[in-house]
Coordinates of C-alpha atoms in Angstrom, one line a residue:
M1 CA 30.4 4.1 2.8
Q2 CA 26.9 4.5 4.0
E3 CA 24.7 1.6 3.0
S4 CA 21.9 2.4 0.6
M5 CA 18.4 2.4 1.9
H6 CA 15.7 0.3 0.4
K7 CA 12.7 1.8 -1.3
G8 CA 10.0 2.6 1.3
T9 CA 12.3 2.5 4.4
N10 CA 12.8 5.4 6.7
I11 CA 15.2 6.7 9.3
A12 CA 15.0 9.4 12.0
L13 CA 17.0 12.6 11.4
E14 CA 18.8 13.9 14.4
A15 CA 20.4 16.9 12.7
D16 CA 18.8 20.4 12.7
S17 CA 20.0 21.0 9.2
V18 CA 21.0 18.8 6.3
R19 CA 22.1 19.0 2.7
A20 CA 20.2 17.0 0.2
V21 CA 22.8 16.1 -2.5
L22 CA 21.8 14.4 -5.7
T23 CA 24.7 12.9 -7.7
W24 CA 24.9 11.2 -11.0
T25 CA 27.6 10.1 -13.5
V26 CA 28.2 12.4 -16.5
D27 CA 28.6 10.5 -19.8
V28 CA 28.3 11.4 -23.4
G29 CA 24.5 11.6 -24.1
T30 CA 23.5 11.7 -20.5
P31 CA 20.5 14.1 -20.1
D32 CA 21.0 16.9 -17.7
V33 CA 19.2 16.6 -14.3
D34 CA 17.5 19.4 -12.5
A35 CA 16.8 18.8 -8.8
S36 CA 13.9 20.5 -6.9
C37 CA 12.3 20.6 -3.5
L38 CA 8.6 20.9 -2.8
L39 CA 7.2 21.9 0.5
L40 CA 3.8 20.2 1.1
T41 CA 1.0 20.6 3.6
P42 CA -0.7 17.6 5.3
A43 CA -3.0 17.5 2.3
G44 CA 0.0 16.6 0.1
K45 CA -0.1 19.9 -1.9
V46 CA 2.0 23.1 -2.0
R47 CA 0.3 26.2 -0.6
S48 CA 1.3 28.1 -3.7
D49 CA 4.0 28.0 -6.4
D50 CA 6.3 29.7 -3.9
D51 CA 6.7 26.3 -2.2
F52 CA 8.5 25.0 -5.3
V53 CA 12.3 25.5 -4.9
F54 CA 14.4 24.9 -8.0
Y55 CA 17.1 26.6 -10.2
N56 CA 14.8 29.4 -11.3
Q57 CA 13.4 30.0 -7.8
P58 CA 16.5 29.0 -5.7
R59 CA 15.4 30.3 -2.2
H60 CA 12.2 29.6 -0.3
A61 CA 10.6 32.7 1.2
S62 CA 11.1 31.3 4.7
G63 CA 14.8 30.9 4.1
A64 CA 14.5 27.3 5.2
I65 CA 15.5 25.8 1.8
V66 CA 18.1 27.1 -0.5
H67 CA 19.2 25.6 -3.9
G68 CA 23.0 25.5 -3.9
G69 CA 23.3 24.9 -7.6
K70 CA 25.2 22.3 -9.6
Q71 CA 28.8 21.4 -9.2
N72 CA 31.0 19.1 -11.3
G73 CA 33.4 16.5 -9.9
A74 CA 35.5 13.8 -11.5
G75 CA 33.1 12.3 -14.0
V76 CA 30.1 13.2 -11.8
R77 CA 27.7 16.1 -11.2
H78 CA 26.0 17.2 -8.0
D79 CA 22.8 19.3 -7.5
Q80 CA 22.0 20.2 -3.9
F81 CA 19.8 22.0 -1.4
A82 CA 20.5 23.3 2.1
I83 CA 17.6 22.5 4.4
E84 CA 17.2 24.1 7.8
L85 CA 14.6 21.8 9.5
G86 CA 14.2 24.1 12.5
A87 CA 13.0 26.9 10.1
I88 CA 10.4 24.9 8.3
E89 CA 7.0 26.6 8.8
A90 CA 4.6 24.8 11.1
D91 CA 2.0 24.1 8.4
I92 CA 4.5 22.3 6.2
D93 CA 4.3 18.5 6.8
R94 CA 6.9 17.2 4.4
I95 CA 9.6 18.2 1.9
V96 CA 9.8 16.2 -1.3
V97 CA 13.2 15.9 -3.1
A98 CA 12.7 15.4 -6.8
A99 CA 14.2 16.0 -10.2
S100 CA 13.5 16.1 -13.9
A101 CA 15.7 14.8 -16.8
D102 CA 16.2 17.4 -19.5
G103 CA 16.2 15.8 -23.0
G104 CA 16.0 12.2 -21.9
T105 CA 14.9 9.8 -19.3
F106 CA 16.3 8.6 -15.9
G107 CA 17.0 5.2 -17.4
Q108 CA 19.9 7.0 -19.3
V109 CA 21.4 8.4 -16.1
R110 CA 23.9 6.2 -14.4
G111 CA 25.1 6.4 -10.8
L112 CA 22.1 8.2 -9.5
V113 CA 22.1 8.6 -5.8
L114 CA 20.5 10.9 -3.2
Q115 CA 22.4 11.6 0.0
L116 CA 21.5 13.6 3.1
V117 CA 24.6 15.1 4.7
D118 CA 24.7 16.8 8.2
G119 CA 26.6 19.8 9.4
S120 CA 29.8 17.7 10.0
D121 CA 29.7 16.4 6.4
S122 CA 28.7 13.0 7.6
V123 CA 26.3 11.1 5.3
V124 CA 23.2 10.3 7.4
A125 CA 21.1 8.7 4.6
R126 CA 21.9 7.3 1.2
F127 CA 19.4 6.1 -1.5
D128 CA 20.7 4.6 -4.7
I129 CA 18.2 4.7 -7.6
T130 CA 18.9 1.7 -9.8
D131 CA 15.5 0.8 -11.3
A132 CA 14.7 4.0 -13.4
R133 CA 13.6 3.3 -16.9
S134 CA 11.4 5.6 -19.0
E135 CA 10.7 8.2 -16.4
S136 CA 11.6 11.8 -17.1
A137 CA 10.8 13.0 -13.6
F138 CA 11.5 11.3 -10.2
V139 CA 10.6 11.7 -6.6
F140 CA 13.7 10.4 -4.8
G141 CA 12.8 10.9 -1.2
E142 CA 10.8 12.9 1.4
I143 CA 11.6 14.5 4.7
Y144 CA 8.5 14.4 6.9
R145 CA 7.3 15.2 10.4
R146 CA 6.7 12.2 12.7
N147 CA 7.7 12.8 16.3
G148 CA 10.5 14.9 14.9
W149 CA 11.8 14.7 11.3
K150 CA 12.3 11.5 9.3
F151 CA 13.6 10.7 5.8
R152 CA 11.9 8.1 3.6
A153 CA 13.4 6.6 0.4
V154 CA 10.6 6.9 -2.2
G155 CA 11.8 6.1 -5.7
Q156 CA 8.6 7.1 -7.6
G157 CA 8.9 7.9 -11.3
Y158 CA 6.8 9.9 -13.8
D159 CA 6.8 9.3 -17.5
S160 CA 5.1 12.7 -17.8
G161 CA 8.1 14.7 -16.8
L162 CA 8.2 17.9 -14.7
H163 CA 4.6 18.8 -15.8
G164 CA 3.2 15.6 -14.3
L165 CA 5.2 15.9 -11.1
A166 CA 4.4 19.6 -10.6
T167 CA 0.7 19.3 -11.2
D168 CA 0.4 16.3 -9.0
F169 CA 1.6 18.4 -6.1
G170 CA -0.6 21.4 -6.9
I171 CA 1.8 23.6 -8.8
S172 CA 0.5 25.7 -11.7
V173 CA 2.0 24.7 -15.1
D174 CA 1.1 26.3 -18.4
E175 CA 0.8 23.1 -20.3
S176 CA -1.9 20.5 -21.0
P177 CA -3.2 17.9 -20.7
T178 CA -2.3 16.8 -17.2
P179 CA -0.6 13.4 -17.3
V180 CA -0.8 10.7 -14.6
P181 CA 2.3 9.4 -12.8
T182 CA 3.4 5.9 -13.7
Q183 CA 2.6 3.1 -11.3
P184 CA 3.9 -0.5 -11.5
R185 CA 0.6 -2.2 -10.7
A186 CA -2.1 0.4 -10.2
A187 CA -4.1 0.5 -13.5
R188 CA -5.8 3.7 -14.7
P189 CA -9.5 3.7 -14.3
V190 CA -11.4 3.0 -17.6
Q191 CA -14.1 5.5 -16.8
A192 CA -15.0 8.3 -14.4
A193 CA -16.2 7.0 -11.0
S194 CA -17.1 8.4 -7.6
V195 CA -14.2 7.9 -5.2
S196 CA -14.5 8.1 -1.5
N197 CA -12.4 10.4 0.6
T198 CA -10.5 8.4 3.3
A199 CA -9.5 9.7 6.7
G200 CA -5.8 9.5 7.2
E201 CA -4.9 9.1 3.5
E202 CA -2.9 12.3 3.6
A203 CA -0.5 10.8 6.2
L204 CA 0.7 8.1 3.8
P205 CA 4.0 8.2 2.0
V206 CA 3.8 9.9 -1.4
D207 CA 4.1 6.7 -3.5
M208 CA 1.7 4.7 -1.3
R209 CA -0.8 7.6 -1.4
K210 CA -0.7 7.7 -5.2
R211 CA -1.2 3.9 -5.4
L212 CA -4.2 4.1 -3.0
S213 CA -5.8 6.9 -5.0
L214 CA -5.6 5.1 -8.3
R215 CA -6.7 1.8 -6.8
K216 CA -9.7 3.4 -5.2
Q217 CA -10.7 4.7 -8.6
Q218 CA -10.3 1.2 -10.1
V219 CA -12.5 -0.3 -7.3
A220 CA -15.1 2.3 -8.0
V221 CA -15.0 1.4 -11.7
S222 CA -15.3 -2.3 -10.9
L223 CA -18.4 -1.6 -8.8
A224 CA -19.9 0.7 -11.5
K225 CA -19.6 -2.2 -14.0
K226 CA -21.9 -4.2 -11.8
G227 CA -24.3 -1.3 -11.2
A228 CA -23.1 -1.1 -7.5
T229 CA -21.9 2.5 -7.4
G230 CA -22.2 3.9 -3.9
V231 CA -22.3 0.5 -2.1
V232 CA -21.1 0.7 1.5
A233 CA -19.8 -2.5 3.2
R234 CA -17.7 -3.6 6.2
V235 CA -14.6 -5.2 4.8
I236 CA -12.8 -8.0 6.7
L237 CA -9.5 -9.4 5.5
I238 CA -8.3 -13.0 6.3
L239 CA -4.7 -14.0 5.7
D240 CA -3.4 -17.6 5.5
A241 CA -0.3 -17.7 7.7
S242 CA 0.3 -21.5 7.3
G243 CA 3.8 -22.8 6.7
S244 CA 3.3 -23.2 3.0
M245 CA 2.8 -19.5 2.7
T246 CA 6.3 -18.6 3.9
S247 CA 7.7 -17.8 0.5
L248 CA 4.8 -15.4 -0.3
Y249 CA 5.5 -13.6 2.9
L250 CA 9.2 -13.4 2.4
K251 CA 8.8 -12.1 -1.2
G252 CA 6.5 -9.3 0.0
T253 CA 3.5 -10.7 -2.0
V254 CA 1.2 -10.9 1.1
A255 CA 2.1 -7.3 2.1
D256 CA 1.3 -6.2 -1.5
V257 CA -2.0 -8.0 -1.3
V258 CA -2.9 -6.2 2.0
E259 CA -2.1 -2.8 0.4
R260 CA -4.3 -3.6 -2.6
M261 CA -7.1 -4.7 -0.3
A262 CA -6.8 -1.6 1.8
A263 CA -8.1 0.3 -1.3
V264 CA -11.2 -1.9 -1.3
A265 CA -11.9 -1.0 2.3
A266 CA -11.1 2.6 1.7
Q267 CA -13.6 2.8 -1.1
L268 CA -16.4 0.6 0.4
D269 CA -16.2 1.1 4.2
D270 CA -17.7 4.3 5.6
D271 CA -14.8 4.8 8.0
G272 CA -12.1 3.3 5.7
A273 CA -11.0 0.8 8.4
M274 CA -10.6 -2.9 7.8
Q275 CA -10.8 -5.7 10.3
A276 CA -8.2 -8.4 9.8
Y277 CA -7.6 -12.0 10.9
T278 CA -4.7 -14.4 10.5
F279 CA -4.9 -18.2 10.7
A280 CA -3.1 -21.4 10.4
T281 CA -3.6 -24.1 13.0
N282 CA -5.3 -21.5 15.1
C283 CA -6.6 -18.0 14.3
A284 CA -6.4 -14.6 15.9
R285 CA -7.8 -11.1 15.2
L286 CA -5.2 -8.6 14.2
P287 CA -5.4 -4.8 15.0
D288 CA -7.9 -3.0 12.7
L289 CA -6.1 -1.5 9.7
H290 CA -6.6 2.2 9.4
I291 CA -5.3 3.9 6.3
A292 CA -3.1 6.4 8.1
D293 CA -1.3 3.4 9.8
L294 CA -0.8 1.3 6.7
P295 CA 3.0 1.3 6.5
D296 CA 3.4 0.4 10.2
W297 CA 0.5 -2.1 10.1
L298 CA 2.3 -4.0 7.2
A299 CA 5.5 -4.1 9.2
N300 CA 3.9 -5.3 12.4
N301 CA 1.2 -7.7 11.3
V302 CA 2.0 -9.3 7.9
R303 CA 3.8 -12.3 9.3
V304 CA 3.7 -16.0 8.7
G305 CA 2.9 -18.6 11.4
A306 CA 5.5 -20.5 13.4
M307 CA 5.8 -23.7 15.4
K308 CA 5.6 -23.9 19.1
F309 CA 8.0 -26.4 20.5
P310 CA 7.0 -28.4 23.6
G311 CA 8.2 -26.9 26.9
R312 CA 8.7 -23.4 25.4
K313 CA 6.3 -20.7 26.7
L314 CA 4.8 -18.1 24.5
K315 CA 6.3 -14.7 25.3
A316 CA 4.6 -11.3 25.2
D317 CA 6.1 -9.1 22.5
P318 CA 7.1 -5.7 24.0
S319 CA 5.6 -4.0 20.9
G320 CA 2.3 -5.8 21.4
R321 CA 2.6 -7.9 18.3
L322 CA 1.0 -11.3 18.1
D323 CA 3.3 -14.2 18.9
M324 CA 3.0 -16.2 15.7
R325 CA 3.8 -19.4 17.5
S326 CA 0.3 -19.2 18.9
I327 CA -1.0 -19.5 15.3
G328 CA 1.0 -22.5 14.2
I329 CA 1.7 -23.6 10.7
G330 CA -1.3 -25.9 9.8
N331 CA -4.6 -25.3 7.9
E332 CA -7.7 -24.9 9.9
E333 CA -9.9 -22.6 7.8
Q334 CA -13.1 -23.5 9.6
K335 CA -11.8 -21.9 12.9
V336 CA -11.3 -18.4 11.4
I337 CA -14.6 -18.7 9.5
A338 CA -16.4 -19.4 12.8
E339 CA -14.5 -16.6 14.5
V340 CA -15.5 -14.0 11.9
R341 CA -19.1 -15.2 12.0
R342 CA -19.1 -14.6 15.8
F343 CA -17.6 -11.1 15.3
V344 CA -20.3 -10.1 12.8
A345 CA -23.0 -11.4 15.0
D346 CA -21.7 -9.6 18.0
N347 CA -21.1 -6.3 16.1
P348 CA -24.1 -5.8 13.9
T349 CA -24.1 -3.1 11.3
P350 CA -26.7 -2.0 8.7
A351 CA -24.1 -2.5 5.9
P352 CA -23.3 -5.9 4.5
T353 CA -19.9 -7.6 5.3
L354 CA -17.5 -8.5 2.6
V355 CA -14.9 -11.0 3.7
L356 CA -11.7 -11.2 1.5
F357 CA -10.1 -14.6 2.3
F358 CA -6.6 -15.3 0.9
S359 CA -5.2 -18.9 1.0
D360 CA -2.7 -20.9 -0.9
G361 CA -4.7 -24.1 -0.5
G362 CA -3.9 -27.3 1.5
V363 CA -7.6 -27.4 2.4
Y364 CA -8.6 -30.7 4.0
R365 CA -11.3 -29.8 6.6
N366 CA -13.9 -29.9 3.9
R367 CA -16.9 -31.0 6.0
E368 CA -16.2 -28.5 8.8
I369 CA -15.8 -25.7 6.3
E370 CA -19.0 -26.6 4.4
T371 CA -20.9 -26.7 7.7
E372 CA -19.7 -23.2 8.7
L373 CA -20.4 -21.6 5.3
R374 CA -23.8 -23.3 5.0
G375 CA -24.6 -22.0 8.5
A376 CA -23.7 -18.5 7.3
V377 CA -26.2 -18.4 4.4
Q378 CA -28.7 -16.4 6.4
E379 CA -26.1 -14.0 7.8
P380 CA -25.2 -10.6 6.2
I381 CA -21.8 -11.8 5.0
F382 CA -20.4 -12.5 1.6
W383 CA -17.3 -14.7 1.6
Q384 CA -14.9 -14.1 -1.3
F385 CA -12.1 -16.7 -1.4
V386 CA -9.0 -16.0 -3.4
G387 CA -6.7 -19.0 -4.1
L388 CA -3.0 -18.2 -4.4
G389 CA -1.9 -20.9 -6.7
K390 CA -3.8 -23.4 -8.7
S391 CA -4.7 -26.4 -6.6
G392 CA -5.6 -27.8 -3.2
F393 CA -8.6 -25.7 -2.4
G394 CA -11.1 -28.5 -1.7
I395 CA -14.6 -27.5 -0.9
L396 CA -13.9 -23.8 -1.5
E397 CA -13.6 -24.2 -5.3
K398 CA -16.7 -26.4 -5.4
F399 CA -19.0 -24.3 -3.2
D400 CA -20.4 -22.3 -6.2
T401 CA -21.9 -25.6 -7.5
L402 CA -23.5 -26.7 -4.2
T403 CA -27.2 -26.5 -4.1
D404 CA -29.7 -26.3 -1.2
R405 CA -28.7 -22.8 -0.2
A406 CA -31.2 -19.9 -0.1
V407 CA -28.6 -17.6 -1.6
D408 CA -25.1 -18.1 -3.0
N409 CA -23.0 -16.5 -0.2
V410 CA -19.5 -17.7 -1.5
G411 CA -17.3 -16.6 -4.3
F412 CA -14.0 -18.3 -5.4
F413 CA -11.3 -17.8 -7.9
A414 CA -7.6 -18.7 -8.0
V415 CA -4.6 -17.1 -9.7
A416 CA -1.2 -18.6 -10.3
D417 CA 0.7 -15.4 -9.3
I418 CA -1.4 -12.6 -7.8
A419 CA 1.6 -10.2 -8.1
K420 CA 1.2 -10.4 -11.9
V421 CA -2.6 -9.7 -11.9
P422 CA -3.3 -6.0 -12.8
D423 CA -5.4 -4.1 -10.4
A424 CA -8.3 -3.7 -12.9
E425 CA -8.5 -7.5 -13.4
L426 CA -8.1 -8.3 -9.7
Y427 CA -10.8 -5.9 -8.5
D428 CA -13.2 -7.1 -11.2
L429 CA -12.7 -10.7 -10.0
L430 CA -13.0 -9.7 -6.3
L431 CA -16.3 -7.8 -6.9
S432 CA -17.9 -9.9 -9.6
E433 CA -20.4 -11.7 -7.3
F434 CA -20.7 -9.4 -4.3
P435 CA -23.2 -6.9 -5.9
S436 CA -25.5 -9.7 -7.1
W437 CA -25.4 -11.3 -3.6
I438 CA -26.5 -8.0 -2.1
G439 CA -29.6 -7.9 -4.3
A440 CA -30.5 -11.5 -3.5
A441 CA -29.8 -11.1 0.2
R442 CA -32.1 -8.0 0.3
G443 CA -34.8 -9.9 -1.5
L444 CA -34.7 -12.6 1.2
G445 CA -34.6 -10.1 4.1
I446 CA -31.0 -11.0 5.1
L447 CA -30.1 -7.4 4.4
A448 CA -32.4 -4.4 5.1

């Protein structure tokens, strides 16, 4: 049997035509499931309601997608679509495979699986949905253009049913109000706020794009609370890659942090890009993170440091990735602080620089760190340190109380488990001191 894909993973499709087959177990009390396909432009919307293929509109005008209807098997039911990839119109960027549950939720539907089957009836992709709960509509996967056609397992649910799913993709629905799709961590904004448009956002996977949109709104709200609406800043991310961080990398916590920080850069930075550094014993600058490249950037650059054994040479990675043995596994925060200071000095910009520095502690170079941060007081940089855990942060957690500085250029807070901190709370903490520093720095002529 074809192994199930994990949520967020993708595979290339070699076949010119596939069948998307949704299967579920039929029990007493199981809600009926109605599958659908949506043809989306690069903007993530349908061109018109004609791009919504379902039981009541079973054939797309292009003939590229045809709803085959439901079929019953031994204790299971199938709903399927025939998709001719070669006939998909040029202005269609992706095909979303979704469904709604009639009279219940997907948490009541057992054995839910989406399979893509080629012309020889071979299963080329399989995605088992095992985490559905209260959702009454679901995006299971998407077929999208990327040097050919690829399939991505999505697994994004909507508590708001078909109405929420349809309106989210630009389909007219004669109901109100418009609900918002559920997100596991992205909190709804508490008030209206101006949200920046980010180049490349439309290229993201559906679920990632939705999280980014909601998170940008929350960043805007956090800034508005501080009277900092419209602030523009260069955002630099620093990731601790020391050996003690290994479990946080393996669990995906660091990747999730990067995705959440990408929303800060998307909202604050005028080009939506974010510079990034990694450090342990040594430090290195990573490729700039552009929103359109976020999935690939996470896969290639969110990696923990490694030891270099004597006598073994560092090797160039064919993909161009950094050899993490050059970073090591120790804690030398002062090196990356100095490196970022040099970068900012060599690359001046009218906007202030916000450094988002994540570390799990183990700080012991207190004197060197203090020297670097005191030396940065007259520079257009605000250093926001985030402790992952509750101890071992040395001078970083004491810096707020240090005197003899013209302006407080350092913020610090620690959280026991950042994965459990809601977006609203996290962004409020991240941006609590930055706006006031901007005002103070302008008063001293550090910022124009």
